[in-house]
PDB file of C-alpha atoms in Angstrom:
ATOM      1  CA  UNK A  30     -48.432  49.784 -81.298  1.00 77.00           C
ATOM      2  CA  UNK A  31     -47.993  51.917 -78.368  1.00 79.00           C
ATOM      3  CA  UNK A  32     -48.379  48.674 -76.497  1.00 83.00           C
ATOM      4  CA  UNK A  33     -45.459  46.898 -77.808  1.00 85.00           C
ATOM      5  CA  UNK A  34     -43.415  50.460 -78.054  1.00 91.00           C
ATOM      6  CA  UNK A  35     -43.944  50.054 -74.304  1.00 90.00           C
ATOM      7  CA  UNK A  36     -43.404  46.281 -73.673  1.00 91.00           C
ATOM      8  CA  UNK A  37     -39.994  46.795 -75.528  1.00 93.00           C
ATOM      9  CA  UNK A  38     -38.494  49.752 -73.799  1.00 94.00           C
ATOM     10  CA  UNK A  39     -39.170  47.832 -70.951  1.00 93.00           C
ATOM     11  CA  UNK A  40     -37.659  44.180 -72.003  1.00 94.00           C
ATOM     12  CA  UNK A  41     -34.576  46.430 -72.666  1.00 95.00           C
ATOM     13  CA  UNK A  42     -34.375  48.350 -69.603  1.00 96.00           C
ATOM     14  CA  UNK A  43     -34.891  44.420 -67.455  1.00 94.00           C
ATOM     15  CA  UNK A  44     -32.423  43.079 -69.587  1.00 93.00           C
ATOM     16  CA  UNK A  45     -30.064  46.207 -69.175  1.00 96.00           C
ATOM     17  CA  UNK A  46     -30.674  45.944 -65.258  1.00 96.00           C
ATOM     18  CA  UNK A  47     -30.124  42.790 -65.375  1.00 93.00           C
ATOM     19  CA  UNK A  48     -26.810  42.678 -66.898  1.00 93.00           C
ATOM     20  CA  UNK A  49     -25.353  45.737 -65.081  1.00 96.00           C
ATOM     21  CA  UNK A  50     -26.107  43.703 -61.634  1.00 95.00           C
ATOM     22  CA  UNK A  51     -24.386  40.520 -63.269  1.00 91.00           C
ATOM     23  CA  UNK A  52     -21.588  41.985 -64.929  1.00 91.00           C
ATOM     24  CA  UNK A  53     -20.575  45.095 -62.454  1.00 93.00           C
ATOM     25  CA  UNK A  54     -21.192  43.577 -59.310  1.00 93.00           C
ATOM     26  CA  UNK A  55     -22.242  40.077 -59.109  1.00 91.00           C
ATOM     27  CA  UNK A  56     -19.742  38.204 -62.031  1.00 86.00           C
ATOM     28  CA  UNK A  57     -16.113  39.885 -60.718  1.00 88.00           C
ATOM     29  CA  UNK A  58     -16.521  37.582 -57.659  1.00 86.00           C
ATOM     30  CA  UNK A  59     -18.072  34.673 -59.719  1.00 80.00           C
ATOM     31  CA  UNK A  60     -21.063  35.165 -58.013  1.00 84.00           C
ATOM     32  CA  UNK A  61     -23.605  33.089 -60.035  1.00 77.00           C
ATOM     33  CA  UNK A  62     -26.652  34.794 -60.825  1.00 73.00           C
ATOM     34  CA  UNK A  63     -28.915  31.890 -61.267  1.00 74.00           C
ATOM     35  CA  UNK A  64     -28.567  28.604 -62.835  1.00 78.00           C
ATOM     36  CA  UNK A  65     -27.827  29.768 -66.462  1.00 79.00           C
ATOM     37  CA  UNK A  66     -25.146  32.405 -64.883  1.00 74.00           C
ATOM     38  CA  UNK A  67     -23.747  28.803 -62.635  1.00 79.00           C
ATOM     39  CA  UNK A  68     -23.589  27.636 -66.491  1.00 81.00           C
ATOM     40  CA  UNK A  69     -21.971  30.386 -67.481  1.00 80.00           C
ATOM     41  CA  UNK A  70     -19.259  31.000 -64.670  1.00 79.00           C
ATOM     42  CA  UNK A  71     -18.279  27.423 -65.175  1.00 81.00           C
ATOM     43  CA  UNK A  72     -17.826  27.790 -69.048  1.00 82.00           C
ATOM     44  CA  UNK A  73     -15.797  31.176 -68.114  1.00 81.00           C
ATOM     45  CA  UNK A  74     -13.521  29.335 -65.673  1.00 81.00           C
ATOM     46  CA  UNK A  75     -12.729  26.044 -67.565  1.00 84.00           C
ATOM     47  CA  UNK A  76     -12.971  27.135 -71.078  1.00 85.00           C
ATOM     48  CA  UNK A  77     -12.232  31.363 -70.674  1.00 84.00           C
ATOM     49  CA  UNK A  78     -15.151  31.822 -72.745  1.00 82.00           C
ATOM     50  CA  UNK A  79     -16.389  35.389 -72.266  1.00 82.00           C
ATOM     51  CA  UNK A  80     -19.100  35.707 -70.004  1.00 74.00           C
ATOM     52  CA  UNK A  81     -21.532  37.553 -71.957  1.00 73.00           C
ATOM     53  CA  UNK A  82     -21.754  35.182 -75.293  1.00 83.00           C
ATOM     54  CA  UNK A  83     -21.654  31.703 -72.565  1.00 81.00           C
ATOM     55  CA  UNK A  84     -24.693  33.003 -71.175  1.00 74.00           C
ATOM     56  CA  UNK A  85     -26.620  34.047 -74.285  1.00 77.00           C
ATOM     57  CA  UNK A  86     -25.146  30.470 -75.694  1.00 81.00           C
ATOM     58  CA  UNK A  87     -27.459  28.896 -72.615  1.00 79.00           C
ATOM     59  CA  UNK A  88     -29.924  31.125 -72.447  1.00 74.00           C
ATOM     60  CA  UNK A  89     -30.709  30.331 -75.914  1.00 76.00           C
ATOM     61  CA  UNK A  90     -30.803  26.539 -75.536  1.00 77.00           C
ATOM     62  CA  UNK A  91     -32.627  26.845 -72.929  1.00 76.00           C
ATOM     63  CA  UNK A  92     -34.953  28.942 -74.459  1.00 73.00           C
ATOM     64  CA  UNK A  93     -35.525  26.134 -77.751  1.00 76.00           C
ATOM     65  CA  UNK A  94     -36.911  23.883 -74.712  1.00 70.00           C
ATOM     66  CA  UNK A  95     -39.533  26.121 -73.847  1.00 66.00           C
ATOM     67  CA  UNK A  96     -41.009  27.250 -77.540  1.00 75.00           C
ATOM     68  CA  UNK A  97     -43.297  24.935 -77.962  1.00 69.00           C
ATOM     69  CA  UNK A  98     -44.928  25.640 -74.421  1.00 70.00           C
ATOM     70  CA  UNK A  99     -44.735  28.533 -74.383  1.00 71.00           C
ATOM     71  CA  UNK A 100     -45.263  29.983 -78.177  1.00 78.00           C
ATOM     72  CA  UNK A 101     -42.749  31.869 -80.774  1.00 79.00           C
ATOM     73  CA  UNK A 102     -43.797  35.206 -79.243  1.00 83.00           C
ATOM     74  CA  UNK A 103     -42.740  34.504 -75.818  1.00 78.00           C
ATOM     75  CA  UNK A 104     -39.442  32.897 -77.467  1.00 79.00           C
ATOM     76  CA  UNK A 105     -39.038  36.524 -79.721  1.00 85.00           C
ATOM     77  CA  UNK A 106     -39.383  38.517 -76.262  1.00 87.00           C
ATOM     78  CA  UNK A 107     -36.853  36.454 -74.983  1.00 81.00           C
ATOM     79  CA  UNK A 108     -34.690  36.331 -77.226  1.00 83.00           C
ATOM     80  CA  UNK A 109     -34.579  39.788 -76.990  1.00 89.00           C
ATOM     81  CA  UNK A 110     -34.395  40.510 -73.635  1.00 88.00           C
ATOM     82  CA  UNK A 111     -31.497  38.058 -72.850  1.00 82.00           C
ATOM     83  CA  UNK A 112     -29.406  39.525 -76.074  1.00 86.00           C
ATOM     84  CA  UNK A 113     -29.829  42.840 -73.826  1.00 93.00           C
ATOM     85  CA  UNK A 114     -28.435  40.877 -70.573  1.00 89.00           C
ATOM     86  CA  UNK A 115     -25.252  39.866 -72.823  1.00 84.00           C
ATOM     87  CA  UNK A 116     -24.704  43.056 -74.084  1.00 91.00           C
ATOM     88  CA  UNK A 117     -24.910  45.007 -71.081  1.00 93.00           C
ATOM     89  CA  UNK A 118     -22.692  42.393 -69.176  1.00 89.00           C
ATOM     90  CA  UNK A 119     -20.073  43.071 -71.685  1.00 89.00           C
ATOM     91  CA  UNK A 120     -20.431  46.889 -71.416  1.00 92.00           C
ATOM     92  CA  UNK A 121     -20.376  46.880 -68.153  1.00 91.00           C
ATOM     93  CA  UNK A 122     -17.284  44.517 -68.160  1.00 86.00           C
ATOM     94  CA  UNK A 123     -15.613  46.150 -70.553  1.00 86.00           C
ATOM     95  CA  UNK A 124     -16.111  49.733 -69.709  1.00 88.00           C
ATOM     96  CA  UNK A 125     -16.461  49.704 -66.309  1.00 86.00           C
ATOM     97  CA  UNK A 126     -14.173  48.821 -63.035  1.00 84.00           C
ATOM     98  CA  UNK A 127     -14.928  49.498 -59.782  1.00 85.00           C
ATOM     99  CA  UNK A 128     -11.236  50.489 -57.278  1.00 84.00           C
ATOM    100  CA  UNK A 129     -11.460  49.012 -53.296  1.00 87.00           C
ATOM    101  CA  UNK A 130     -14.529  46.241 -54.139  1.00 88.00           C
ATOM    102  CA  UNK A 131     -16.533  45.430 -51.273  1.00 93.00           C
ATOM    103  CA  UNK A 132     -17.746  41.788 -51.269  1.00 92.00           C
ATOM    104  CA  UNK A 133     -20.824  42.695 -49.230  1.00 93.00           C
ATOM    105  CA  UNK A 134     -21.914  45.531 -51.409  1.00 94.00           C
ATOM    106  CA  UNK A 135     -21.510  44.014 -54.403  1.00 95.00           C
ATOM    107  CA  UNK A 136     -23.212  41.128 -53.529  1.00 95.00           C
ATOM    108  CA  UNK A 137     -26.447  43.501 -51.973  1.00 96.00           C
ATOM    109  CA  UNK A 138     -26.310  45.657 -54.899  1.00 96.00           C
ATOM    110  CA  UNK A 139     -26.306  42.904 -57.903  1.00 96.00           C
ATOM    111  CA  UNK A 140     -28.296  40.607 -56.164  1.00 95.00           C
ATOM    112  CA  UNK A 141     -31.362  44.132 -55.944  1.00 97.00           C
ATOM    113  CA  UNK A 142     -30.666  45.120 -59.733  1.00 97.00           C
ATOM    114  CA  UNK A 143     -30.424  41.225 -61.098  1.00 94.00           C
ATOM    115  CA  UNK A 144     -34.384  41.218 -59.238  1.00 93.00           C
ATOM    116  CA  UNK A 145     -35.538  44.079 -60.307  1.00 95.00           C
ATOM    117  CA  UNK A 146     -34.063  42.851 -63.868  1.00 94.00           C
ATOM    118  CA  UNK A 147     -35.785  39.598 -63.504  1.00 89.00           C
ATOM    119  CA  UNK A 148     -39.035  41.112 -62.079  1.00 90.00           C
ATOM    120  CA  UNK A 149     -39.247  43.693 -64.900  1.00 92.00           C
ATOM    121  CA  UNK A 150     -39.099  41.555 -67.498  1.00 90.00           C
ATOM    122  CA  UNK A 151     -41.897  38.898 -65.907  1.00 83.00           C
ATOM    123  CA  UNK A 152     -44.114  41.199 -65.760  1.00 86.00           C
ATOM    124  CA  UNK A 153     -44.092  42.370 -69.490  1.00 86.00           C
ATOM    125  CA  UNK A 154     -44.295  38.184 -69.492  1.00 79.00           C
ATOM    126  CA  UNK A 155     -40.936  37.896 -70.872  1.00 81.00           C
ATOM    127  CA  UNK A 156     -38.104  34.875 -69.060  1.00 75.00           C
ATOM    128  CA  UNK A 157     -34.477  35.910 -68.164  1.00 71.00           C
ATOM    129  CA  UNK A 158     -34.035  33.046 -70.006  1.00 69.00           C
ATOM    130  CA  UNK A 159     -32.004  29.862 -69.103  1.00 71.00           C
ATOM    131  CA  UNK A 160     -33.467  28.432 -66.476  1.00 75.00           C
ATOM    132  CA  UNK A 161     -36.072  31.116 -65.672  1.00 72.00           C
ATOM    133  CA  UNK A 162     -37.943  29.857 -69.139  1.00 75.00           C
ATOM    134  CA  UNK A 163     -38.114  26.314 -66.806  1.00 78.00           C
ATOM    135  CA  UNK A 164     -39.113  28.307 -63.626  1.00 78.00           C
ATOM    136  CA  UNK A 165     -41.851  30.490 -65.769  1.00 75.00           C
ATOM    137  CA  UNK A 166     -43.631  26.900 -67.039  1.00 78.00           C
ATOM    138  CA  UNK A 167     -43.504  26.060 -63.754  1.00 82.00           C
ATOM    139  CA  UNK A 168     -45.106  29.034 -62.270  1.00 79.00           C
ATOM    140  CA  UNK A 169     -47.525  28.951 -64.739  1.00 78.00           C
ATOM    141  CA  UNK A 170     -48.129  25.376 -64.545  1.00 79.00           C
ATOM    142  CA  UNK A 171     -49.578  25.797 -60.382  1.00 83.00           C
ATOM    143  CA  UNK A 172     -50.430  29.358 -60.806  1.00 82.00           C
ATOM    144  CA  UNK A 173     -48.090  30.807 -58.644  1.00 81.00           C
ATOM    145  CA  UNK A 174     -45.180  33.608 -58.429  1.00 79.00           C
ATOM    146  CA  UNK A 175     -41.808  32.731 -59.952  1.00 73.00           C
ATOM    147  CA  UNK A 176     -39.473  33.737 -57.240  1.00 73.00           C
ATOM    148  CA  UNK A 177     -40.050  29.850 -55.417  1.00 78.00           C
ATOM    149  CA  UNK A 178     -39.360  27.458 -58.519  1.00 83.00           C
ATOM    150  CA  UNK A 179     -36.678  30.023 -59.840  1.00 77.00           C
ATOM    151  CA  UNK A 180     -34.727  29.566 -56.139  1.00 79.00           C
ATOM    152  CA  UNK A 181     -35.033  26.109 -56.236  1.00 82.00           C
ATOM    153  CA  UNK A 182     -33.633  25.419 -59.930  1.00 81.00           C
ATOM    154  CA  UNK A 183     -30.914  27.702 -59.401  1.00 79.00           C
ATOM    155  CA  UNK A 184     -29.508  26.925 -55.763  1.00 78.00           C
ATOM    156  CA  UNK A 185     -29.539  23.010 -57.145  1.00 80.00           C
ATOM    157  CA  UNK A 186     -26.881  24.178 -60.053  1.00 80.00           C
ATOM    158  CA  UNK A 187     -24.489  26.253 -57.364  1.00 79.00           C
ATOM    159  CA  UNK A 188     -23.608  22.878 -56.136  1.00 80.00           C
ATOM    160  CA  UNK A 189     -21.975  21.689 -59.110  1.00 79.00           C
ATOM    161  CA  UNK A 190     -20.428  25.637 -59.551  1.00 76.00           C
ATOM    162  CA  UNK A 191     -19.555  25.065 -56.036  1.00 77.00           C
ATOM    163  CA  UNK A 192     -17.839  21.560 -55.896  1.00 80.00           C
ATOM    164  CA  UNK A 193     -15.639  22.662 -59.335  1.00 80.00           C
ATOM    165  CA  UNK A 194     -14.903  26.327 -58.106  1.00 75.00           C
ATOM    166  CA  UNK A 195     -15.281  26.937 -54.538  1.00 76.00           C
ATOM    167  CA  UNK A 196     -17.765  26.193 -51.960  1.00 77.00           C
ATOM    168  CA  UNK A 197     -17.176  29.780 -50.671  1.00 78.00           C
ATOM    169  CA  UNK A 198     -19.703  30.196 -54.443  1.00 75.00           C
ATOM    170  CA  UNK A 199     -22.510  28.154 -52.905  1.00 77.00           C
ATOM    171  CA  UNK A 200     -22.868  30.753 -50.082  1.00 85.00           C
ATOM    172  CA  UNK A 201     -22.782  33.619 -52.024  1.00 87.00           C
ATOM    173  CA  UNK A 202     -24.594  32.630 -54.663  1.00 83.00           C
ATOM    174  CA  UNK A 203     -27.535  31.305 -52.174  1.00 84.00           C
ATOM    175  CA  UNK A 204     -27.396  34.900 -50.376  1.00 91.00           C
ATOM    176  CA  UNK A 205     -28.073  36.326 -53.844  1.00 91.00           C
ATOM    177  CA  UNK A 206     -30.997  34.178 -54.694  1.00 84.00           C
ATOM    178  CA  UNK A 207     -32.532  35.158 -51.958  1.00 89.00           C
ATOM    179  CA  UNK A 208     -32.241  38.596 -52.321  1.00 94.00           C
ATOM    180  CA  UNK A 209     -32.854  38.293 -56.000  1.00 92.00           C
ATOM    181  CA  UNK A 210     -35.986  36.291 -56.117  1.00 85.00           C
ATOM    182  CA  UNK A 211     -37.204  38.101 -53.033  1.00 91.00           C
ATOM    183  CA  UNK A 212     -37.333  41.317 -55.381  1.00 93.00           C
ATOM    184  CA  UNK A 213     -39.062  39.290 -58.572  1.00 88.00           C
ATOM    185  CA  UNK A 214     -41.625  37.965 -56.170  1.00 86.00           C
ATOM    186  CA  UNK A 215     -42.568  41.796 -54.939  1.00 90.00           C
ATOM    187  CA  UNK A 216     -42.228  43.756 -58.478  1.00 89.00           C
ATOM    188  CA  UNK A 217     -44.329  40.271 -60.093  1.00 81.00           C
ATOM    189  CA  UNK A 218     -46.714  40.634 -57.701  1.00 81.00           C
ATOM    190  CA  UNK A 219     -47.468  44.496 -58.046  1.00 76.00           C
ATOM    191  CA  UNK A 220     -49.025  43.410 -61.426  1.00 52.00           C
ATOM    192  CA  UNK A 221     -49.538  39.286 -60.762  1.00 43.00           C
ATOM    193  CA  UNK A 222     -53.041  39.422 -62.085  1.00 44.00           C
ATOM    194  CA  UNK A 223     -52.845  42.022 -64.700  1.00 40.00           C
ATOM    195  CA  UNK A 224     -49.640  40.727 -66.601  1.00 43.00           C
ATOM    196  CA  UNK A 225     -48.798  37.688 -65.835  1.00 41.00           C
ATOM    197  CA  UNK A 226     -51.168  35.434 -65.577  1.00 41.00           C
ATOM    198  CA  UNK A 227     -53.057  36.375 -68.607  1.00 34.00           C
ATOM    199  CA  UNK A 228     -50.404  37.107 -71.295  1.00 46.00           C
ATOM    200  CA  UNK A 229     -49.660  33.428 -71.139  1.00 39.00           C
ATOM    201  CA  UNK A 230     -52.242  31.630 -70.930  1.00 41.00           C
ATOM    202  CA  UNK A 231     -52.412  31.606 -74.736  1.00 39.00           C
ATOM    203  CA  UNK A 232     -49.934  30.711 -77.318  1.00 43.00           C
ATOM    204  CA  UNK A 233     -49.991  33.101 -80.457  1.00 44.00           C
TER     205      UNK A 233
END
């Protein structure tokens, strides 16, 4: 029990880390912050559907790919922890504005809490969801840290955000990545062994 009091407090503080990076810093710009955000930013622009339900919409179907890999309790974790992200975007969103944005800043500062988001929540063995579940069955597919297959997904999606937005996104959004999967690789690998290669090895 004190296990799983744990796990949760901190599925909801990656999730909540997670979305304050997205929806404070990284989102006002349409900075994508991964494939599933590309998703997302694209819904928001064409269709002016709110960001925080378009990327729990594709998190979520994203997630139904993965269940059968991956088992119902990584799917309940999930679930969870991305239902956090899309709450705390639209707290943030709603509650928060920031006078004089820097571009630069921003992009530094979401880019470090969208990681440390990401990396706290792989560790506990839990996806961002969207396509992080596809990066995680990768990862644990060859046996090796997320940050590489995550990049790759994702910077293939900024194209098409890119060519329908602005290819001013692509840069940006690659400059994140970087950052961001940089700082899941180092806070997955404090704990590689431990917690994330053995959760998930076995479906419950």
């Amino acid at each position: 029990m004190k296990h799983r009091i744990q796990k949760g407090a901190l599925v909801l503080a990656g999730g909540a880390i997670q979305g304050l990076g997205m929806g404070l810093f990284l989102f006002p710009h349409f900075i994508p912050s991964g494939g599933a955000g590309g998703i997302a930013v694209l819904f928001n622009y064409l269709f002016h559907i709110n960001m925080g339900p378009a990327l729990w919409m594709v998190n979520f179907s994203m997630l139904v790919i993965a269940v059968k890999y991956l088992g119902k309790r990584f799917a309940l974790w999930t679930i969870i922890g991305i239902t956090m992200t899309s709450l705390s975007i639209d707290f943030f969103e709603s509650h928060f504005f920031i006078l004089n944005r820097n571009l630069v800043y921003d992009l530094v500062i979401g880019s470090v809490l969208l990681g440390t988001g990401i990396g706290l929540l792989m560790r506990q063995g839990v996806s961002n969801g969207g396509v992080g579940v596809i990066a995680f069955m990768v990862a644990l597919g060859r046996d090796i840290l997320p940050g590489k297959p995550l990049f790759l997904i994702n910077c293939s999606i900024f194209f098409l955000t890119g060519a329908i937005i602005s290819w001013k996104i692509i840069l940006l959004a690659f400059i994140s990545q970087w950052i961001s999967t940089t700082v899941v690789d180092l806070i997955c690998r404090m704990s590689f062994q431990a917690s994330y290669t053995l959760d998930f090895r076995k479906k419950p």
